[in-house]
Amino acid sequence: MFTGIIEEIAEVVYLKKDEGNLHLSLKSRIANELKVDQSIAHNGVCLTVIDIHIDSSTYTVTAVRETLQKSNLGLLDLGSKVNLERSLRMGGRIDGHMVQGHVDQTAKCINRVKDQGSYIYTFEYKESDNVTVEKGSICVNGVSLTVVNSKSDIFSVAVIPYTYKNTNLHTVKIGTEVNLEFDILGKYISKMITKNL
């Protein structure tokens, strides 16, 4: 479980395809605090640490084919910035909202405007069973945000300057593909309603 509060921005330093899998090595200030088998959210995708190189402040994770198909991890290049969050500790605060680290689908940024010091991003996604709710939660590239202007396949979020600067959202421009994890409660309610129709 995660909360959508980003700890660190890592940099992709190595990519290697292995059949349907992709091995990613990332440089991060928290690499020396990690351990093999630990779960970390990368742009909201829960991946397992498989190797650590403390001398170079890097570690390696593997994304399987299904993850690459449902997320933006397959679009990463050398030098790409990735949002990191370690899993929630039992008894810890939930400063964002409950996040599983299971990306539902991607969305494309269709607008980004500066609004009195903050930033308003608008995203469009393929219509599906997933829904957003006005003032509800959404996880964008692993960042817990509040939905505004919710429609069937479009929503907006407001990003404060701190979040803009301390996550990879500052790299998101019109046309950028991002990962979405919809609110877990909303997903269950939507599926229950769909089954009963």
mmCIF file of N, CA, C and O in Angstrom, residues 21-104:
data_model
loop_
_atom_site.group_PDB
_atom_site.id
_atom_site.type_symbol
_atom_site.label_atom_id
_atom_site.label_comp_id
_atom_site.label_asym_id
_atom_site.label_seq_id
_atom_site.Cartn_x
_atom_site.Cartn_y
_atom_site.Cartn_z
ATOM 1 N N ASN A 21 10.049 -8.508 -20.642
ATOM 2 C CA ASN A 21 10.321 -7.697 -19.461
ATOM 3 C C ASN A 21 11.244 -6.523 -19.778
ATOM 4 O O ASN A 21 11.938 -6.519 -20.784
ATOM 5 N N LEU A 22 11.248 -5.551 -18.877
ATOM 6 C CA LEU A 22 12.162 -4.425 -18.980
ATOM 7 C C LEU A 22 12.823 -4.214 -17.621
ATOM 8 O O LEU A 22 12.140 -4.016 -16.619
ATOM 9 N N HIS A 23 14.163 -4.307 -17.597
ATOM 10 C CA HIS A 23 14.929 -4.029 -16.382
ATOM 11 C C HIS A 23 15.296 -2.554 -16.401
ATOM 12 O O HIS A 23 15.822 -2.051 -17.398
ATOM 13 N N LEU A 24 15.017 -1.866 -15.293
ATOM 14 C CA LEU A 24 15.313 -0.445 -15.182
ATOM 15 C C LEU A 24 16.259 -0.231 -14.012
ATOM 16 O O LEU A 24 15.995 -0.717 -12.910
ATOM 17 N N SER A 25 17.344 0.482 -14.244
ATOM 18 C CA SER A 25 18.225 0.898 -13.159
ATOM 19 C C SER A 25 18.051 2.393 -12.971
ATOM 20 O O SER A 25 18.025 3.155 -13.945
ATOM 21 N N LEU A 26 17.911 2.794 -11.707
ATOM 22 C CA LEU A 26 17.623 4.192 -11.388
ATOM 23 C C LEU A 26 18.614 4.726 -10.364
ATOM 24 O O LEU A 26 19.004 4.002 -9.444
ATOM 25 N N LYS A 27 18.996 5.974 -10.539
ATOM 26 C CA LYS A 27 19.887 6.645 -9.593
ATOM 27 C C LYS A 27 19.025 7.442 -8.626
ATOM 28 O O LYS A 27 18.162 8.208 -9.041
ATOM 29 N N SER A 28 19.275 7.224 -7.323
ATOM 30 C CA SER A 28 18.449 7.870 -6.313
ATOM 31 C C SER A 28 19.224 8.068 -5.017
ATOM 32 O O SER A 28 20.055 7.240 -4.648
ATOM 33 N N ARG A 29 18.896 9.158 -4.312
ATOM 34 C CA ARG A 29 19.529 9.411 -3.019
ATOM 35 C C ARG A 29 19.117 8.395 -1.967
ATOM 36 O O ARG A 29 19.791 8.251 -0.953
ATOM 37 N N ILE A 30 18.019 7.682 -2.183
ATOM 38 C CA ILE A 30 17.571 6.703 -1.191
ATOM 39 C C ILE A 30 18.029 5.281 -1.517
ATOM 40 O O ILE A 30 17.683 4.347 -0.795
ATOM 41 N N ALA A 31 18.840 5.116 -2.560
ATOM 42 C CA ALA A 31 19.274 3.775 -2.969
ATOM 43 C C ALA A 31 19.963 3.023 -1.825
ATOM 44 O O ALA A 31 19.752 1.821 -1.648
ATOM 45 N N ASN A 32 20.780 3.716 -1.032
ATOM 46 C CA ASN A 32 21.507 3.038 0.043
ATOM 47 C C ASN A 32 20.601 2.672 1.219
ATOM 48 O O ASN A 32 21.022 1.944 2.128
ATOM 49 N N GLU A 33 19.348 3.129 1.205
ATOM 50 C CA GLU A 33 18.398 2.777 2.263
ATOM 51 C C GLU A 33 17.498 1.612 1.851
ATOM 52 O O GLU A 33 16.716 1.113 2.658
ATOM 53 N N LEU A 34 17.604 1.186 0.595
ATOM 54 C CA LEU A 34 16.732 0.139 0.079
ATOM 55 C C LEU A 34 17.297 -1.240 0.356
ATOM 56 O O LEU A 34 18.455 -1.397 0.709
ATOM 57 N N LYS A 35 16.457 -2.241 0.150
ATOM 58 C CA LYS A 35 16.914 -3.627 0.248
ATOM 59 C C LYS A 35 16.257 -4.442 -0.859
ATOM 60 O O LYS A 35 15.175 -4.089 -1.345
ATOM 61 N N VAL A 36 16.914 -5.512 -1.246
ATOM 62 C CA VAL A 36 16.369 -6.404 -2.266
ATOM 63 C C VAL A 36 15.050 -6.973 -1.751
ATOM 64 O O VAL A 36 14.905 -7.278 -0.563
ATOM 65 N N ASP A 37 14.070 -7.110 -2.614
ATOM 66 C CA ASP A 37 12.705 -7.582 -2.344
ATOM 67 C C ASP A 37 11.782 -6.480 -1.841
ATOM 68 O O ASP A 37 10.605 -6.728 -1.609
ATOM 69 N N GLN A 38 12.276 -5.263 -1.678
ATOM 70 C CA GLN A 38 11.432 -4.169 -1.216
ATOM 71 C C GLN A 38 10.533 -3.678 -2.348
ATOM 72 O O GLN A 38 10.937 -3.643 -3.511
ATOM 73 N N SER A 39 9.307 -3.290 -2.003
ATOM 74 C CA SER A 39 8.361 -2.759 -2.984
ATOM 75 C C SER A 39 8.423 -1.241 -2.995
ATOM 76 O O SER A 39 8.328 -0.607 -1.945
ATOM 77 N N ILE A 40 8.573 -0.669 -4.196
ATOM 78 C CA ILE A 40 8.617 0.779 -4.358
ATOM 79 C C ILE A 40 7.724 1.155 -5.533
ATOM 80 O O ILE A 40 7.727 0.489 -6.576
ATOM 81 N N ALA A 41 6.954 2.232 -5.362
ATOM 82 C CA ALA A 41 6.118 2.730 -6.458
ATOM 83 C C ALA A 41 6.956 3.636 -7.348
ATOM 84 O O ALA A 41 7.608 4.559 -6.880
ATOM 85 N N HIS A 42 6.947 3.335 -8.649
ATOM 86 C CA HIS A 42 7.659 4.106 -9.679
ATOM 87 C C HIS A 42 6.618 4.710 -10.603
ATOM 88 O O HIS A 42 5.946 3.977 -11.327
ATOM 89 N N ASN A 43 6.439 6.037 -10.536
ATOM 90 C CA ASN A 43 5.342 6.686 -11.266
ATOM 91 C C ASN A 43 4.017 5.996 -10.950
ATOM 92 O O ASN A 43 3.144 5.859 -11.801
ATOM 93 N N GLY A 44 3.903 5.526 -9.694
ATOM 94 C CA GLY A 44 2.680 4.878 -9.246
ATOM 95 C C GLY A 44 2.607 3.396 -9.476
ATOM 96 O O GLY A 44 1.631 2.749 -9.092
ATOM 97 N N VAL A 45 3.634 2.793 -10.079
ATOM 98 C CA VAL A 45 3.658 1.358 -10.361
ATOM 99 C C VAL A 45 4.507 0.648 -9.304
ATOM 100 O O VAL A 45 5.687 0.952 -9.137
ATOM 101 N N CYS A 46 3.916 -0.287 -8.583
ATOM 102 C CA CYS A 46 4.630 -1.038 -7.556
ATOM 103 C C CYS A 46 5.576 -2.042 -8.217
ATOM 104 O O CYS A 46 5.145 -2.927 -8.955
ATOM 105 N N LEU A 47 6.882 -1.873 -7.982
ATOM 106 C CA LEU A 47 7.903 -2.774 -8.527
ATOM 107 C C LEU A 47 8.821 -3.242 -7.404
ATOM 108 O O LEU A 47 9.009 -2.541 -6.407
ATOM 109 N N THR A 48 9.418 -4.421 -7.587
ATOM 110 C CA THR A 48 10.283 -5.022 -6.578
ATOM 111 C C THR A 48 11.749 -4.749 -6.886
ATOM 112 O O THR A 48 12.197 -4.949 -8.019
ATOM 113 N N VAL A 49 12.486 -4.309 -5.874
ATOM 114 C CA VAL A 49 13.931 -4.089 -6.023
ATOM 115 C C VAL A 49 14.603 -5.449 -6.179
ATOM 116 O O VAL A 49 14.420 -6.343 -5.349
ATOM 117 N N ILE A 50 15.389 -5.628 -7.255
ATOM 118 C CA ILE A 50 16.071 -6.910 -7.482
ATOM 119 C C ILE A 50 17.585 -6.815 -7.308
ATOM 120 O O ILE A 50 18.262 -7.821 -7.184
ATOM 121 N N ASP A 51 18.124 -5.586 -7.288
ATOM 122 C CA ASP A 51 19.569 -5.414 -7.132
ATOM 123 C C ASP A 51 19.851 -3.992 -6.667
ATOM 124 O O ASP A 51 19.105 -3.066 -7.011
ATOM 125 N N ILE A 52 20.927 -3.835 -5.883
ATOM 126 C CA ILE A 52 21.314 -2.516 -5.375
ATOM 127 C C ILE A 52 22.811 -2.330 -5.585
ATOM 128 O O ILE A 52 23.601 -3.247 -5.352
ATOM 129 N N HIS A 53 23.196 -1.140 -6.040
ATOM 130 C CA HIS A 53 24.600 -0.779 -6.229
ATOM 131 C C HIS A 53 24.862 0.477 -5.411
ATOM 132 O O HIS A 53 24.745 1.600 -5.918
ATOM 133 N N ILE A 54 25.198 0.296 -4.138
ATOM 134 C CA ILE A 54 25.357 1.432 -3.222
ATOM 135 C C ILE A 54 26.448 2.381 -3.687
ATOM 136 O O ILE A 54 26.310 3.602 -3.572
ATOM 137 N N ASP A 55 27.536 1.829 -4.265
ATOM 138 C CA ASP A 55 28.653 2.686 -4.688
ATOM 139 C C ASP A 55 28.247 3.711 -5.747
ATOM 140 O O ASP A 55 28.828 4.795 -5.844
ATOM 141 N N SER A 56 27.221 3.390 -6.548
ATOM 142 C CA SER A 56 26.779 4.326 -7.589
ATOM 143 C C SER A 56 25.397 4.913 -7.300
ATOM 144 O O SER A 56 24.812 5.569 -8.156
ATOM 145 N N SER A 57 24.872 4.631 -6.093
ATOM 146 C CA SER A 57 23.542 5.125 -5.694
ATOM 147 C C SER A 57 22.457 4.711 -6.678
ATOM 148 O O SER A 57 21.544 5.478 -6.985
ATOM 149 N N THR A 58 22.571 3.475 -7.184
ATOM 150 C CA THR A 58 21.570 2.978 -8.121
ATOM 151 C C THR A 58 20.979 1.666 -7.626
ATOM 152 O O THR A 58 21.564 0.962 -6.802
ATOM 153 N N TYR A 59 19.817 1.342 -8.161
ATOM 154 C CA TYR A 59 19.172 0.057 -7.883
ATOM 155 C C TYR A 59 18.404 -0.349 -9.133
ATOM 156 O O TYR A 59 18.178 0.463 -10.035
ATOM 157 N N THR A 60 17.997 -1.609 -9.179
ATOM 158 C CA THR A 60 17.336 -2.142 -10.370
ATOM 159 C C THR A 60 15.996 -2.769 -10.009
ATOM 160 O O THR A 60 15.862 -3.423 -8.969
ATOM 161 N N VAL A 61 15.015 -2.559 -10.887
ATOM 162 C CA VAL A 61 13.695 -3.176 -10.781
ATOM 163 C C VAL A 61 13.335 -3.745 -12.149
ATOM 164 O O VAL A 61 13.956 -3.399 -13.156
ATOM 165 N N THR A 62 12.325 -4.615 -12.178
ATOM 166 C CA THR A 62 11.879 -5.211 -13.438
ATOM 167 C C THR A 62 10.389 -4.984 -13.623
ATOM 168 O O THR A 62 9.604 -5.211 -12.705
ATOM 169 N N ALA A 63 10.004 -4.544 -14.814
ATOM 170 C CA ALA A 63 8.592 -4.396 -15.178
ATOM 171 C C ALA A 63 8.237 -5.488 -16.181
ATOM 172 O O ALA A 63 8.957 -5.681 -17.164
ATOM 173 N N VAL A 64 7.151 -6.200 -15.909
ATOM 174 C CA VAL A 64 6.708 -7.273 -16.808
ATOM 175 C C VAL A 64 5.872 -6.686 -17.945
ATOM 176 O O VAL A 64 5.493 -5.517 -17.922
ATOM 177 N N ARG A 65 5.573 -7.521 -18.939
ATOM 178 C CA ARG A 65 4.880 -7.050 -20.140
ATOM 179 C C ARG A 65 3.537 -6.379 -19.836
ATOM 180 O O ARG A 65 3.225 -5.329 -20.372
ATOM 181 N N GLU A 66 2.729 -6.975 -18.945
ATOM 182 C CA GLU A 66 1.430 -6.376 -18.629
ATOM 183 C C GLU A 66 1.599 -4.977 -18.035
ATOM 184 O O GLU A 66 0.856 -4.055 -18.371
ATOM 185 N N THR A 67 2.597 -4.812 -17.174
ATOM 186 C CA THR A 67 2.871 -3.496 -16.592
ATOM 187 C C THR A 67 3.255 -2.498 -17.672
ATOM 188 O O THR A 67 2.800 -1.351 -17.666
ATOM 189 N N LEU A 68 4.070 -2.932 -18.619
ATOM 190 C CA LEU A 68 4.494 -2.046 -19.704
ATOM 191 C C LEU A 68 3.327 -1.663 -20.599
ATOM 192 O O LEU A 68 3.275 -0.549 -21.128
ATOM 193 N N GLN A 69 2.354 -2.577 -20.765
ATOM 194 C CA GLN A 69 1.193 -2.293 -21.599
ATOM 195 C C GLN A 69 0.217 -1.325 -20.936
ATOM 196 O O GLN A 69 -0.454 -0.550 -21.602
ATOM 197 N N LYS A 70 0.144 -1.365 -19.597
ATOM 198 C CA LYS A 70 -0.846 -0.547 -18.886
ATOM 199 C C LYS A 70 -0.277 0.744 -18.317
ATOM 200 O O LYS A 70 -1.020 1.544 -17.763
ATOM 201 N N SER A 71 1.018 0.943 -18.412
ATOM 202 C CA SER A 71 1.635 2.122 -17.791
ATOM 203 C C SER A 71 2.530 2.848 -18.795
ATOM 204 O O SER A 71 2.687 2.409 -19.928
ATOM 205 N N ASN A 72 3.144 3.935 -18.325
ATOM 206 C CA ASN A 72 4.060 4.688 -19.184
ATOM 207 C C ASN A 72 5.514 4.266 -18.997
ATOM 208 O O ASN A 72 6.415 4.901 -19.546
ATOM 209 N N LEU A 73 5.769 3.196 -18.243
ATOM 210 C CA LEU A 73 7.156 2.793 -17.979
ATOM 211 C C LEU A 73 7.893 2.383 -19.248
ATOM 212 O O LEU A 73 9.097 2.592 -19.366
ATOM 213 N N GLY A 74 7.178 1.814 -20.205
ATOM 214 C CA GLY A 74 7.805 1.426 -21.462
ATOM 215 C C GLY A 74 8.226 2.610 -22.322
ATOM 216 O O GLY A 74 8.973 2.446 -23.287
ATOM 217 N N LEU A 75 7.759 3.812 -21.969
ATOM 218 C CA LEU A 75 8.108 5.020 -22.716
ATOM 219 C C LEU A 75 9.324 5.740 -22.128
ATOM 220 O O LEU A 75 9.778 6.734 -22.683
ATOM 221 N N LEU A 76 9.830 5.247 -20.995
ATOM 222 C CA LEU A 76 10.965 5.902 -20.350
ATOM 223 C C LEU A 76 12.233 5.777 -21.179
ATOM 224 O O LEU A 76 12.461 4.757 -21.838
ATOM 225 N N ASP A 77 13.048 6.818 -21.136
ATOM 226 C CA ASP A 77 14.355 6.837 -21.803
ATOM 227 C C ASP A 77 15.426 7.072 -20.752
ATOM 228 O O ASP A 77 15.124 7.402 -19.604
ATOM 229 N N LEU A 78 16.684 6.938 -21.158
ATOM 230 C CA LEU A 78 17.778 7.306 -20.262
ATOM 231 C C LEU A 78 17.624 8.782 -19.903
ATOM 232 O O LEU A 78 17.363 9.620 -20.774
ATOM 233 N N GLY A 79 17.740 9.083 -18.628
ATOM 234 C CA GLY A 79 17.588 10.456 -18.165
ATOM 235 C C GLY A 79 16.176 10.815 -17.742
ATOM 236 O O GLY A 79 15.963 11.880 -17.154
ATOM 237 N N SER A 80 15.192 9.947 -18.032
ATOM 238 C CA SER A 80 13.819 10.220 -17.605
ATOM 239 C C SER A 80 13.746 10.324 -16.090
ATOM 240 O O SER A 80 14.456 9.617 -15.372
ATOM 241 N N LYS A 81 12.867 11.207 -15.613
ATOM 242 C CA LYS A 81 12.653 11.389 -14.175
ATOM 243 C C LYS A 81 11.449 10.566 -13.741
ATOM 244 O O LYS A 81 10.403 10.586 -14.393
ATOM 245 N N VAL A 82 11.611 9.852 -12.614
ATOM 246 C CA VAL A 82 10.580 8.937 -12.139
ATOM 247 C C VAL A 82 10.242 9.258 -10.686
ATOM 248 O O VAL A 82 11.145 9.384 -9.847
ATOM 249 N N ASN A 83 8.945 9.367 -10.382
ATOM 250 C CA ASN A 83 8.506 9.589 -9.006
ATOM 251 C C ASN A 83 8.642 8.308 -8.199
ATOM 252 O O ASN A 83 8.228 7.235 -8.655
ATOM 253 N N LEU A 84 9.200 8.409 -6.982
ATOM 254 C CA LEU A 84 9.369 7.255 -6.105
ATOM 255 C C LEU A 84 8.592 7.432 -4.807
ATOM 256 O O LEU A 84 8.544 8.526 -4.241
ATOM 257 N N GLU A 85 8.013 6.324 -4.348
ATOM 258 C CA GLU A 85 7.431 6.275 -3.008
ATOM 259 C C GLU A 85 7.622 4.876 -2.449
ATOM 260 O O GLU A 85 7.272 3.891 -3.093
ATOM 261 N N ARG A 86 8.201 4.804 -1.254
ATOM 262 C CA ARG A 86 8.289 3.517 -0.566
ATOM 263 C C ARG A 86 6.935 3.181 0.051
ATOM 264 O O ARG A 86 6.122 4.060 0.312
ATOM 265 N N SER A 87 6.706 1.881 0.284
ATOM 266 C CA SER A 87 5.404 1.443 0.783
ATOM 267 C C SER A 87 5.122 1.993 2.178
ATOM 268 O O SER A 87 6.035 2.330 2.941
ATOM 269 N N LEU A 88 3.846 2.068 2.491
ATOM 270 C CA LEU A 88 3.360 2.607 3.755
ATOM 271 C C LEU A 88 3.752 1.687 4.902
ATOM 272 O O LEU A 88 3.607 0.467 4.822
ATOM 273 N N ARG A 89 4.255 2.274 5.989
ATOM 274 C CA ARG A 89 4.534 1.496 7.193
ATOM 275 C C ARG A 89 3.267 1.390 8.025
ATOM 276 O O ARG A 89 2.510 2.351 8.138
ATOM 277 N N MET A 90 3.045 0.230 8.622
ATOM 278 C CA MET A 90 1.889 0.067 9.500
ATOM 279 C C MET A 90 1.970 1.100 10.613
ATOM 280 O O MET A 90 3.018 1.292 11.227
ATOM 281 N N GLY A 91 0.876 1.777 10.855
ATOM 282 C CA GLY A 91 0.856 2.790 11.900
ATOM 283 C C GLY A 91 1.293 4.157 11.420
ATOM 284 O O GLY A 91 1.279 5.119 12.178
ATOM 285 N N GLY A 92 1.701 4.253 10.135
ATOM 286 C CA GLY A 92 2.141 5.528 9.587
ATOM 287 C C GLY A 92 0.958 6.391 9.173
ATOM 288 O O GLY A 92 -0.173 5.922 9.064
ATOM 289 N N ARG A 93 1.221 7.649 8.953
ATOM 290 C CA ARG A 93 0.178 8.578 8.513
ATOM 291 C C ARG A 93 -0.146 8.353 7.038
ATOM 292 O O ARG A 93 0.724 8.048 6.236
ATOM 293 N N ILE A 94 -1.410 8.545 6.692
ATOM 294 C CA ILE A 94 -1.827 8.510 5.293
ATOM 295 C C ILE A 94 -2.082 9.959 4.897
ATOM 296 O O ILE A 94 -3.165 10.497 5.090
ATOM 297 N N ASP A 95 -1.045 10.602 4.360
ATOM 298 C CA ASP A 95 -1.159 12.011 4.026
ATOM 299 C C ASP A 95 -1.849 12.240 2.684
ATOM 300 O O ASP A 95 -2.351 13.329 2.428
ATOM 301 N N GLY A 96 -1.859 11.243 1.827
ATOM 302 C CA GLY A 96 -2.548 11.360 0.541
ATOM 303 C C GLY A 96 -3.853 10.576 0.603
ATOM 304 O O GLY A 96 -4.784 10.955 1.300
ATOM 305 N N HIS A 97 -3.915 9.438 -0.115
ATOM 306 C CA HIS A 97 -5.048 8.524 -0.010
ATOM 307 C C HIS A 97 -4.530 7.110 -0.245
ATOM 308 O O HIS A 97 -3.386 6.916 -0.603
ATOM 309 N N MET A 98 -5.365 6.104 0.000
ATOM 310 C CA MET A 98 -4.940 4.711 -0.140
ATOM 311 C C MET A 98 -4.694 4.381 -1.621
ATOM 312 O O MET A 98 -5.599 4.488 -2.438
ATOM 313 N N VAL A 99 -3.455 3.990 -1.914
ATOM 314 C CA VAL A 99 -3.022 3.695 -3.280
ATOM 315 C C VAL A 99 -2.417 2.294 -3.287
ATOM 316 O O VAL A 99 -1.626 1.956 -2.406
ATOM 317 N N GLN A 100 -2.768 1.476 -4.269
ATOM 318 C CA GLN A 100 -2.266 0.104 -4.336
ATOM 319 C C GLN A 100 -0.968 -0.044 -5.114
ATOM 320 O O GLN A 100 -0.278 -1.038 -4.983
ATOM 321 N N GLY A 101 -0.666 0.906 -5.974
ATOM 322 C CA GLY A 101 0.498 0.742 -6.836
ATOM 323 C C GLY A 101 0.188 -0.097 -8.062
ATOM 324 O O GLY A 101 1.086 -0.633 -8.704
ATOM 325 N N HIS A 102 -1.098 -0.223 -8.387
ATOM 326 C CA HIS A 102 -1.551 -0.974 -9.558
ATOM 327 C C HIS A 102 -2.173 0.013 -10.539
ATOM 328 O O HIS A 102 -3.314 0.443 -10.353
ATOM 329 N N VAL A 103 -1.438 0.379 -11.556
ATOM 330 C CA VAL A 103 -1.920 1.362 -12.523
ATOM 331 C C VAL A 103 -3.060 0.767 -13.337
ATOM 332 O O VAL A 103 -2.974 -0.358 -13.826
ATOM 333 N N ASP A 104 -4.143 1.539 -13.459
ATOM 334 C CA ASP A 104 -5.315 1.069 -14.199
ATOM 335 C C ASP A 104 -5.183 1.311 -15.696
ATOM 336 O O ASP A 104 -5.552 0.470 -16.504
#
